[in-house]
PDB file of N, CA and C in Angstrom:
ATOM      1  N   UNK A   1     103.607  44.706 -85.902  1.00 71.00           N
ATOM      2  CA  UNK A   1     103.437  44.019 -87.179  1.00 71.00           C
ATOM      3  C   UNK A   1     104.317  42.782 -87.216  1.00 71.00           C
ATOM      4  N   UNK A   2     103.841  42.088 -87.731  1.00 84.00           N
ATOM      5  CA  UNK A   2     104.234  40.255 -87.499  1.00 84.00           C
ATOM      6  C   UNK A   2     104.159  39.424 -86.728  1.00 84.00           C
ATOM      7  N   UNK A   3     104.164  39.899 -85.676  1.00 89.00           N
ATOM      8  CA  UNK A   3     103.719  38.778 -84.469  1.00 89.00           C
ATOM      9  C   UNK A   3     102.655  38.400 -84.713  1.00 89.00           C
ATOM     10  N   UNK A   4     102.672  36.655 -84.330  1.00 93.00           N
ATOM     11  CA  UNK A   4     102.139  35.794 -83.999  1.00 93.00           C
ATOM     12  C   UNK A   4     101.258  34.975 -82.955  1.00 93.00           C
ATOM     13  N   UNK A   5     100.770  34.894 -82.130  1.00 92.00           N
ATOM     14  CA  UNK A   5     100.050  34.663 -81.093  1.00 92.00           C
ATOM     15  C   UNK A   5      99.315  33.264 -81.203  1.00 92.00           C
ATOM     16  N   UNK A   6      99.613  32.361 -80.844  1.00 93.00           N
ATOM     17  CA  UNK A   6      98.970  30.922 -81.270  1.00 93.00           C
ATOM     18  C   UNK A   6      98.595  29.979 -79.841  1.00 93.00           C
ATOM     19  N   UNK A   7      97.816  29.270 -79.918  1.00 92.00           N
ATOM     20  CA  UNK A   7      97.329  27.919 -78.272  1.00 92.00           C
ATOM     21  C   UNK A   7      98.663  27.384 -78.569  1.00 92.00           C
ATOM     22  N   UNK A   8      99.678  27.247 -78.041  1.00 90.00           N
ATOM     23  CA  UNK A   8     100.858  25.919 -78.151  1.00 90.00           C
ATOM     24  C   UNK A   8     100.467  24.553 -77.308  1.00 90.00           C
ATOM     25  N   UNK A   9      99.679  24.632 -76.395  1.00 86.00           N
ATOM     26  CA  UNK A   9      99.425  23.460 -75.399  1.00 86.00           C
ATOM     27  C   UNK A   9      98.594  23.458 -74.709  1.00 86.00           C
ATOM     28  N   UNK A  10      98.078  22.800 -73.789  1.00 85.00           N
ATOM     29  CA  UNK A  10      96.901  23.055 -72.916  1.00 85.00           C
ATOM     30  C   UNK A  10      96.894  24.518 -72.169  1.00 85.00           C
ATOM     31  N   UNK A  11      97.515  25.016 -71.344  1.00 88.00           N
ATOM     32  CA  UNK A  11      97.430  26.458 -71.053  1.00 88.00           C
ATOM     33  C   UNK A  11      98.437  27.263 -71.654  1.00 88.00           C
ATOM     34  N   UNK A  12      99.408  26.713 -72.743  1.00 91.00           N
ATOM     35  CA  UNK A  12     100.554  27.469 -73.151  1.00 91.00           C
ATOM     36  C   UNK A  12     100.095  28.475 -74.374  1.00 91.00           C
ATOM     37  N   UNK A  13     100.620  29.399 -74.389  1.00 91.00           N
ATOM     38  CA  UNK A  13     100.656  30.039 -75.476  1.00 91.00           C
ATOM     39  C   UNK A  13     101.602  30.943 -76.032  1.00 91.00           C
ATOM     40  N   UNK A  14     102.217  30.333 -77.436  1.00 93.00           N
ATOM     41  CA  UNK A  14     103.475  31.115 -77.976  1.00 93.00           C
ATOM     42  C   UNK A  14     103.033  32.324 -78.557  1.00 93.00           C
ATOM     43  N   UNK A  15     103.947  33.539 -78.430  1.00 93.00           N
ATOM     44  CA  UNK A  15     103.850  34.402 -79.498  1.00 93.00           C
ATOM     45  C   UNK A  15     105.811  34.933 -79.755  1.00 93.00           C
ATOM     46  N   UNK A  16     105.153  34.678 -80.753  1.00 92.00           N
ATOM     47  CA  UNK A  16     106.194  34.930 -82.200  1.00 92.00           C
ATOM     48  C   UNK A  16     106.750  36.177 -82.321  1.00 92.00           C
ATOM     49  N   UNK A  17     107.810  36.743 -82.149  1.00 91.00           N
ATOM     50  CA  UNK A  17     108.122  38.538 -82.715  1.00 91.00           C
ATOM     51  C   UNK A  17     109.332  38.108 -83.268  1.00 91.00           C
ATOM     52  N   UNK A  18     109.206  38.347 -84.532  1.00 89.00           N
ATOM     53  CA  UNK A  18     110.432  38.416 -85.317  1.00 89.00           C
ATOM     54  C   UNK A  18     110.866  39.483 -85.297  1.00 89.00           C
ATOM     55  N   UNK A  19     112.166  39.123 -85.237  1.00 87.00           N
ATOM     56  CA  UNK A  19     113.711  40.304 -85.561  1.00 87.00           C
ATOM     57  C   UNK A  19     113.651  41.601 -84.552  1.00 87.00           C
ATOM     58  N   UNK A  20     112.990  40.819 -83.365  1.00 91.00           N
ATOM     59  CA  UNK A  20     112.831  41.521 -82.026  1.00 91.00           C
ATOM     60  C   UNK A  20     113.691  41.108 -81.178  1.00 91.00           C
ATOM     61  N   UNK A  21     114.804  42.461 -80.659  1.00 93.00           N
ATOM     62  CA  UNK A  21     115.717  41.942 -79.983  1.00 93.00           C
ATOM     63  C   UNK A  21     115.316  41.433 -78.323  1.00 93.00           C
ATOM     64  N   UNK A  22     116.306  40.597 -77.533  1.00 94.00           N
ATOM     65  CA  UNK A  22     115.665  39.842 -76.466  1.00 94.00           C
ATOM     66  C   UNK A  22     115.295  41.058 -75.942  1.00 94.00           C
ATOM     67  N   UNK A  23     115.851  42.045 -75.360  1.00 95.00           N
ATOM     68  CA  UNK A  23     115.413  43.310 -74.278  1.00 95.00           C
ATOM     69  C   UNK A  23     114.418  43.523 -74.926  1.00 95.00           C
ATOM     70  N   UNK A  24     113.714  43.960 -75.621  1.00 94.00           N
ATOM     71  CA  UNK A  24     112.347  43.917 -76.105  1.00 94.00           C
ATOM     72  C   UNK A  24     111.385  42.701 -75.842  1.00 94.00           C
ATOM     73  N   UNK A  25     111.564  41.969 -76.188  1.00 94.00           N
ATOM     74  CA  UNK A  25     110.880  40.441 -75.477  1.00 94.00           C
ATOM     75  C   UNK A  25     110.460  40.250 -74.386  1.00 94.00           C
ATOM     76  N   UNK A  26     111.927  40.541 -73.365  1.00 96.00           N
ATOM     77  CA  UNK A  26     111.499  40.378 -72.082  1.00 96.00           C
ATOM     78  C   UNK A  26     110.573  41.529 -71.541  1.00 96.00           C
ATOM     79  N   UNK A  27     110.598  42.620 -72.247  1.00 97.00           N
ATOM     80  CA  UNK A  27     109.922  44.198 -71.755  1.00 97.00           C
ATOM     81  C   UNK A  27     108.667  43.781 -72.048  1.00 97.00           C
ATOM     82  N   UNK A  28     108.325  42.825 -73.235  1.00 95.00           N
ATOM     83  CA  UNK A  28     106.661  42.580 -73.911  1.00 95.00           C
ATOM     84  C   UNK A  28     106.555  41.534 -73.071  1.00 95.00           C
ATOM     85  N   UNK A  29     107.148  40.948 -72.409  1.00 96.00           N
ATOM     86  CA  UNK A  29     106.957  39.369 -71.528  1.00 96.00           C
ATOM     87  C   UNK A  29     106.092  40.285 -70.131  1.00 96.00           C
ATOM     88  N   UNK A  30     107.237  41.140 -69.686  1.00 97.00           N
ATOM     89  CA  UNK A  30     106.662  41.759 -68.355  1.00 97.00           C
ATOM     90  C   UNK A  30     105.693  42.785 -68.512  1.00 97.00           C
ATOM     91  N   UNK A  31     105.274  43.547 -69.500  1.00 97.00           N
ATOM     92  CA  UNK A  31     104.257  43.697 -69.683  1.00 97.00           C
ATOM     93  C   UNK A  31     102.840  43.227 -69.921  1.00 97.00           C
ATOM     94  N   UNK A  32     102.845  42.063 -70.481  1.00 96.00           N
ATOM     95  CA  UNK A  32     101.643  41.038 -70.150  1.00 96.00           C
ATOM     96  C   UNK A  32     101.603  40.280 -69.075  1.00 96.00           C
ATOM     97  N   UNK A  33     102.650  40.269 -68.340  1.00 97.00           N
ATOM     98  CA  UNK A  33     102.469  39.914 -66.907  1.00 97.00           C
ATOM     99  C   UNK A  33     101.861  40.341 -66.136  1.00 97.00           C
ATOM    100  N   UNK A  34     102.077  41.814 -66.179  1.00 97.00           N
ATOM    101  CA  UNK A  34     101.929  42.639 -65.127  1.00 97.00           C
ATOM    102  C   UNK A  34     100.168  42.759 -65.511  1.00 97.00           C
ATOM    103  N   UNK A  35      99.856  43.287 -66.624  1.00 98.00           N
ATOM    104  CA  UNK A  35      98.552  43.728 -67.599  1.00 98.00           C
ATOM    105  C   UNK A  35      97.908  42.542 -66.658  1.00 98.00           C
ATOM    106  N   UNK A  36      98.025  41.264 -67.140  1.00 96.00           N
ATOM    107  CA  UNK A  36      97.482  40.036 -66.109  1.00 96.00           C
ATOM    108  C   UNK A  36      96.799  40.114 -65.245  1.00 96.00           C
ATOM    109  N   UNK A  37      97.722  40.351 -63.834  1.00 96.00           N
ATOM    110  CA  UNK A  37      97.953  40.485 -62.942  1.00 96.00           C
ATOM    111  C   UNK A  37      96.886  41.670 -62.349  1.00 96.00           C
ATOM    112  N   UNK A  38      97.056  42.530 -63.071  1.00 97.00           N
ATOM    113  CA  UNK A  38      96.163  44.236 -62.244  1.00 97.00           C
ATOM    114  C   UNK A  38      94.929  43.340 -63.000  1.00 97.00           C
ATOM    115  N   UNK A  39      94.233  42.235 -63.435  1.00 98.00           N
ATOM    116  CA  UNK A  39      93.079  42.214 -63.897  1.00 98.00           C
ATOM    117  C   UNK A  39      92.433  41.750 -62.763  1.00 98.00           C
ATOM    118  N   UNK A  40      93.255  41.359 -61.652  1.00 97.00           N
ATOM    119  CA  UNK A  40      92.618  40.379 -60.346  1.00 97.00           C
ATOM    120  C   UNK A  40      91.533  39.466 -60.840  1.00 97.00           C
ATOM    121  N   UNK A  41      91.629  38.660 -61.965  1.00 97.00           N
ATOM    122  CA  UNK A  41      90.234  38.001 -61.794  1.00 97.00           C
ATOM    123  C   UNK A  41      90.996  36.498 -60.888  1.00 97.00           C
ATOM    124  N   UNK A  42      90.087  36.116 -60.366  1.00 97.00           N
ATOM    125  CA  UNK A  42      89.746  35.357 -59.384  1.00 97.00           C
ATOM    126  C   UNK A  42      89.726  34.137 -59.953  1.00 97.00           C
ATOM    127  N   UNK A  43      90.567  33.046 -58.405  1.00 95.00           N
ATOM    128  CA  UNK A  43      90.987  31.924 -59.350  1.00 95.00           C
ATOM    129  C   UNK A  43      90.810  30.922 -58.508  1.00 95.00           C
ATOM    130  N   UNK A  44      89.582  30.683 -58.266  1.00 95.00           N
ATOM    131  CA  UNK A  44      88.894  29.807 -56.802  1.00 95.00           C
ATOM    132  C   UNK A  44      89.646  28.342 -57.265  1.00 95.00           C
ATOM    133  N   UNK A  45      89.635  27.753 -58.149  1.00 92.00           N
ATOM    134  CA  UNK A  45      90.565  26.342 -58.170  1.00 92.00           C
ATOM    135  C   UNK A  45      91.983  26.586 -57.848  1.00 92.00           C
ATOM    136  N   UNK A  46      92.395  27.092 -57.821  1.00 90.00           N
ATOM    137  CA  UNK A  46      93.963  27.098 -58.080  1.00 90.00           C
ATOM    138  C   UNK A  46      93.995  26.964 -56.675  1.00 90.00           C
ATOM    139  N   UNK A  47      95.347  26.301 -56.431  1.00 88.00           N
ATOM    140  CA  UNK A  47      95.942  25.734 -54.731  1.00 88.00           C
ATOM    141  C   UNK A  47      96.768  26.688 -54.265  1.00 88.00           C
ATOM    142  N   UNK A  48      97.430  27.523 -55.264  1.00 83.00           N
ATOM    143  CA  UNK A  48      98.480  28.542 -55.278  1.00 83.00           C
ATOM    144  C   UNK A  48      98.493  29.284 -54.944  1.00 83.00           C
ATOM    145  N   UNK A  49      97.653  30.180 -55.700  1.00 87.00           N
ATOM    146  CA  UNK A  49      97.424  31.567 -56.167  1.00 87.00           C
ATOM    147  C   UNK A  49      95.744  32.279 -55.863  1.00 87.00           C
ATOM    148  N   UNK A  50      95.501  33.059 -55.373  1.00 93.00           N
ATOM    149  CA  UNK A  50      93.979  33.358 -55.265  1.00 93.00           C
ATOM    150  C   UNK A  50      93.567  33.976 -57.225  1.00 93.00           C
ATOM    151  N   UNK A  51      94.455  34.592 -57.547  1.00 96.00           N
ATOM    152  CA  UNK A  51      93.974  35.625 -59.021  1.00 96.00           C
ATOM    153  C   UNK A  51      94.870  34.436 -60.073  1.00 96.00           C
ATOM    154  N   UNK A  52      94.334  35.303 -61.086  1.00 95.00           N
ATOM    155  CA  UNK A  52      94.886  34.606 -62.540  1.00 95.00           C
ATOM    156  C   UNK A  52      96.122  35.360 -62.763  1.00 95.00           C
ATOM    157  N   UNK A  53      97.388  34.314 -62.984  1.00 94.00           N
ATOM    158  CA  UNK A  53      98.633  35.068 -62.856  1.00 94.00           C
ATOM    159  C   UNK A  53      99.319  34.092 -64.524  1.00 94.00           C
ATOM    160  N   UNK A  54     100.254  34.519 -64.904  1.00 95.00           N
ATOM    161  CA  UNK A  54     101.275  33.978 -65.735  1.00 95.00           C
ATOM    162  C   UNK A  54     102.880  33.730 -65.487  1.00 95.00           C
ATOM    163  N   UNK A  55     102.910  32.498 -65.852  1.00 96.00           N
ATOM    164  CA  UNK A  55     104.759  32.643 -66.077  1.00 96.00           C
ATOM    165  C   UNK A  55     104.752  32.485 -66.963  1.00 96.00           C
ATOM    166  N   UNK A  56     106.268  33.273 -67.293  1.00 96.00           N
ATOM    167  CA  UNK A  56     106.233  33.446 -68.757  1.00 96.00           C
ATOM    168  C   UNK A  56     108.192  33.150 -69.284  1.00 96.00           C
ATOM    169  N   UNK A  57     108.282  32.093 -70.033  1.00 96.00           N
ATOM    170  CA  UNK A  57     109.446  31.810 -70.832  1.00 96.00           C
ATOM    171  C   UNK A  57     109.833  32.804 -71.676  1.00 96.00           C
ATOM    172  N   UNK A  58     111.157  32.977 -71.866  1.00 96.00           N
ATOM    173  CA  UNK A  58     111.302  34.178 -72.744  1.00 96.00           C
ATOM    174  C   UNK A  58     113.089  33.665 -73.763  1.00 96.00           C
ATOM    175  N   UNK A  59     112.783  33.123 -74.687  1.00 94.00           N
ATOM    176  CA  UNK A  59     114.000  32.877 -75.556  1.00 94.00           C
ATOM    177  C   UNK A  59     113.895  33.611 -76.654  1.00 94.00           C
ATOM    178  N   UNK A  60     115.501  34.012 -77.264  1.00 91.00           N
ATOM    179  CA  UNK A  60     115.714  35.000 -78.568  1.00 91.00           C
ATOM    180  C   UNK A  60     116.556  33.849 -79.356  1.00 91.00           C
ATOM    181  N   UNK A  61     116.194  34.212 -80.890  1.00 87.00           N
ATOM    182  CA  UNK A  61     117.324  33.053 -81.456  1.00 87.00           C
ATOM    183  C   UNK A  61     118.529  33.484 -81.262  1.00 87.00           C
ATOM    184  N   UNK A  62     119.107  34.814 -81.519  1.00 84.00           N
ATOM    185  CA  UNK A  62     120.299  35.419 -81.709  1.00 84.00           C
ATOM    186  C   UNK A  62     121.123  35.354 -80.459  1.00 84.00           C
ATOM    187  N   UNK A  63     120.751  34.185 -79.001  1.00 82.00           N
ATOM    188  CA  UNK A  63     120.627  34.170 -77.972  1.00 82.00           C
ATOM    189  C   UNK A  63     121.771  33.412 -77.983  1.00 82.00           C
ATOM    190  N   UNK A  64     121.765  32.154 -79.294  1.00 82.00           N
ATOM    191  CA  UNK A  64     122.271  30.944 -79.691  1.00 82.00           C
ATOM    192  C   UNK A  64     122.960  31.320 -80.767  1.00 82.00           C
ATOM    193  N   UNK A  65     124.209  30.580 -80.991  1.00 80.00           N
ATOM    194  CA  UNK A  65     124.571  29.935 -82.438  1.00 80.00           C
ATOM    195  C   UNK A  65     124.094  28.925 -82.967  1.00 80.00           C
ATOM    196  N   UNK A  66     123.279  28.970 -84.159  1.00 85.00           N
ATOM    197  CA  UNK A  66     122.916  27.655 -84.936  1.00 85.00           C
ATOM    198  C   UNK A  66     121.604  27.165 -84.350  1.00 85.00           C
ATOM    199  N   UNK A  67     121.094  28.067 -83.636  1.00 87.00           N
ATOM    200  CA  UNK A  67     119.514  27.376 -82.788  1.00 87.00           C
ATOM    201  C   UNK A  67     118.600  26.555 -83.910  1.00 87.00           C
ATOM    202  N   UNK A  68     118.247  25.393 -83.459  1.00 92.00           N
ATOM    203  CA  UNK A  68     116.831  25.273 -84.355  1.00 92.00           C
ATOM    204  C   UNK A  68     115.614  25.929 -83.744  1.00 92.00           C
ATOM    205  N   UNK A  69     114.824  25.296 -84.871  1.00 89.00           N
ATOM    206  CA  UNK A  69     113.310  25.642 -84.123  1.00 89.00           C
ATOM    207  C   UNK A  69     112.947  24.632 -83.465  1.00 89.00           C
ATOM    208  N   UNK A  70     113.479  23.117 -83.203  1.00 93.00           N
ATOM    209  CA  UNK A  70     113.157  22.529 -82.192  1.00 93.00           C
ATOM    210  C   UNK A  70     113.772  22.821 -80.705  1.00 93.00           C
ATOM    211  N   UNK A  71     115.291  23.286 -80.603  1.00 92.00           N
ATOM    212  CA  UNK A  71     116.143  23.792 -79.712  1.00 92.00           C
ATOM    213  C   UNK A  71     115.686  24.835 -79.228  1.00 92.00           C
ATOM    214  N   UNK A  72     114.915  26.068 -79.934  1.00 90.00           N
ATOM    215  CA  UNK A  72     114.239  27.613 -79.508  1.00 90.00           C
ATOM    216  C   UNK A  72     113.050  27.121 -78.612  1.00 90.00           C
ATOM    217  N   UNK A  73     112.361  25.967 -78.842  1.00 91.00           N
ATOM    218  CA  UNK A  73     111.193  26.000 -78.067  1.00 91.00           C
ATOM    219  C   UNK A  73     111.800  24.772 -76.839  1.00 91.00           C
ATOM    220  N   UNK A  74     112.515  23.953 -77.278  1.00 93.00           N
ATOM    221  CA  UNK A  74     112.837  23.757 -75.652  1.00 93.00           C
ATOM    222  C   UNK A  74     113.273  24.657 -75.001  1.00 93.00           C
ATOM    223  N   UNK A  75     114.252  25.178 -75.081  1.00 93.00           N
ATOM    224  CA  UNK A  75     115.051  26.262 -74.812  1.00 93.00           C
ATOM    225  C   UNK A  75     113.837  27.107 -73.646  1.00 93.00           C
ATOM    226  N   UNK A  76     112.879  27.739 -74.488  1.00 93.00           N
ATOM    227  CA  UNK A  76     111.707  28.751 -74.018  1.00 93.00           C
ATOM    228  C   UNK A  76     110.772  27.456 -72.888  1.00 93.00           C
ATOM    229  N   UNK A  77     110.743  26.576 -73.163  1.00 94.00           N
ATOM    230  CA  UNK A  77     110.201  25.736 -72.614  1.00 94.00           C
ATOM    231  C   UNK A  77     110.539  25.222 -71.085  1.00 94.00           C
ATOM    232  N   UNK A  78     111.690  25.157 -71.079  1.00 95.00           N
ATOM    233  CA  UNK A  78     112.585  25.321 -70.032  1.00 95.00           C
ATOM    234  C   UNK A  78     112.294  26.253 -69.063  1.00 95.00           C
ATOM    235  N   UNK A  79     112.692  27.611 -69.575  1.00 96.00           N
ATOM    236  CA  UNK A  79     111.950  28.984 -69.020  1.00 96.00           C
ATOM    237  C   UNK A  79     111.092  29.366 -68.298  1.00 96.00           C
ATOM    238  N   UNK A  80     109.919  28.728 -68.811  1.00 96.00           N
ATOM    239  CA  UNK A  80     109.028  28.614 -68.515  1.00 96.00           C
ATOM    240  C   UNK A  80     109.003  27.616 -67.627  1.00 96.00           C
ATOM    241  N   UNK A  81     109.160  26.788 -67.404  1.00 95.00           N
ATOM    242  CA  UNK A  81     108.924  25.880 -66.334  1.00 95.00           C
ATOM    243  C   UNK A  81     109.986  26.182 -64.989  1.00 95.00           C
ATOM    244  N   UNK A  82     110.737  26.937 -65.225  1.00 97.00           N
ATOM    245  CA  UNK A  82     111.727  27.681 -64.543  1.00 97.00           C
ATOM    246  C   UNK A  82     110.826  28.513 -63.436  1.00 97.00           C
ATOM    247  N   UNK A  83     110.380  29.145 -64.518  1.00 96.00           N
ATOM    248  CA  UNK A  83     109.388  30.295 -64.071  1.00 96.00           C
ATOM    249  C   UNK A  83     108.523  30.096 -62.815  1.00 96.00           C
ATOM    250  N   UNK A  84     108.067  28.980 -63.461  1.00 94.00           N
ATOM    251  CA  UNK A  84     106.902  28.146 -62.290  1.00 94.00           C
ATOM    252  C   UNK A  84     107.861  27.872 -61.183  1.00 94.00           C
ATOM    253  N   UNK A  85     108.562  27.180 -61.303  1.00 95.00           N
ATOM    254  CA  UNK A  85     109.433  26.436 -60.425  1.00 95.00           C
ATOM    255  C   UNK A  85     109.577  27.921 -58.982  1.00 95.00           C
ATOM    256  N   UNK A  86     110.089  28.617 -59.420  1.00 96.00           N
ATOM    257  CA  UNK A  86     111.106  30.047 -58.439  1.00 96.00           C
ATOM    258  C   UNK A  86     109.746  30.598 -58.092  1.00 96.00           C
ATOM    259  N   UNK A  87     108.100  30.156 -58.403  1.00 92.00           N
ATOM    260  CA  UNK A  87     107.050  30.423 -57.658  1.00 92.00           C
ATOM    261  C   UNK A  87     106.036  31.188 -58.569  1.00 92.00           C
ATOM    262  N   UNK A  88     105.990  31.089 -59.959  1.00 94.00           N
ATOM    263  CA  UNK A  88     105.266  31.687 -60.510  1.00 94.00           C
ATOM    264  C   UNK A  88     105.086  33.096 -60.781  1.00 94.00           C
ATOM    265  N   UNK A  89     104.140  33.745 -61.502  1.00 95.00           N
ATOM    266  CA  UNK A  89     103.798  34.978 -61.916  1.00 95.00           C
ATOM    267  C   UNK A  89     105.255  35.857 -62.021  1.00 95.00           C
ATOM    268  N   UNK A  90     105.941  35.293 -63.006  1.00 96.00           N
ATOM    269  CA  UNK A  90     106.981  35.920 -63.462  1.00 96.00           C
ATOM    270  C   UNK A  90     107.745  35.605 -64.945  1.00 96.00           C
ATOM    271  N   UNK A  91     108.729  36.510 -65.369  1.00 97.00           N
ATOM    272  CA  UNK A  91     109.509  36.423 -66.255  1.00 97.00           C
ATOM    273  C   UNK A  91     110.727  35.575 -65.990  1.00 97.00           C
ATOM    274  N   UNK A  92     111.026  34.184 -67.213  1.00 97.00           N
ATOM    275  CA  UNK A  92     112.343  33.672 -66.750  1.00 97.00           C
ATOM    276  C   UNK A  92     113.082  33.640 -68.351  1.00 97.00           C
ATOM    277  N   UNK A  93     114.288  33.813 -68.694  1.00 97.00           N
ATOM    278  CA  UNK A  93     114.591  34.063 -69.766  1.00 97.00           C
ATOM    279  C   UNK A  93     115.514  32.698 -69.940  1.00 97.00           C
ATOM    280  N   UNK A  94     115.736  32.012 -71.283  1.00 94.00           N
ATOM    281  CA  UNK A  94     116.167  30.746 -71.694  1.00 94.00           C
ATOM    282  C   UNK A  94     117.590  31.118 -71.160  1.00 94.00           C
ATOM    283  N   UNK A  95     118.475  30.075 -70.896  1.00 88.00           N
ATOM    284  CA  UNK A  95     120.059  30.324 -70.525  1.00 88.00           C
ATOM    285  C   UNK A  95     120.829  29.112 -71.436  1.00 88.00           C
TER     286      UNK A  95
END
């Protein structure tokens, strides 16, 4: 109950869990990873990867003192591109 799930960008997509602590986050992060992942669908463009995989950013506010909501999504944004970076289809958490 409350989460959010929204398009943030061309393939991005935020979801929202309020007053969900990070170890929970990251447990719901690697669980849609993984869920993903066992779907093997097939990913004939991609240069990478043969299947459809995710990385996935993972920031908590309570992570920070004084976070905004512009600072929370760089922050996660970061993460995520982290993610990609160390090779994809994984969890990277904001630092």
């Amino acid at each position: 109950a409350g989460e959010s799930v929204a398009r943030y960008g061309g393939e991005e997509i935020a979801i929202i869990m309020p007053a969900v602590p990070l170890e929970h986050a990251i447990q719901r992060a690697e669980q849609l990873r993984i869920k993903i992942q066992s779907l093997a669908i097939e990913h004939p463009a991609s240069k990478t990867q043969r299947f459809v995989s995710v990385s996935i950013g993972v920031c908590c506010s309570s992570q920070f003192s004084n976070i905004t909501s512009a600072t929370l999504v760089e922050s996660v944004d970061k993460a995520l591109y982290r993610a990609k970076k160390q090779g994809r289809n994984q969890v990277a958490i904001a630092q």
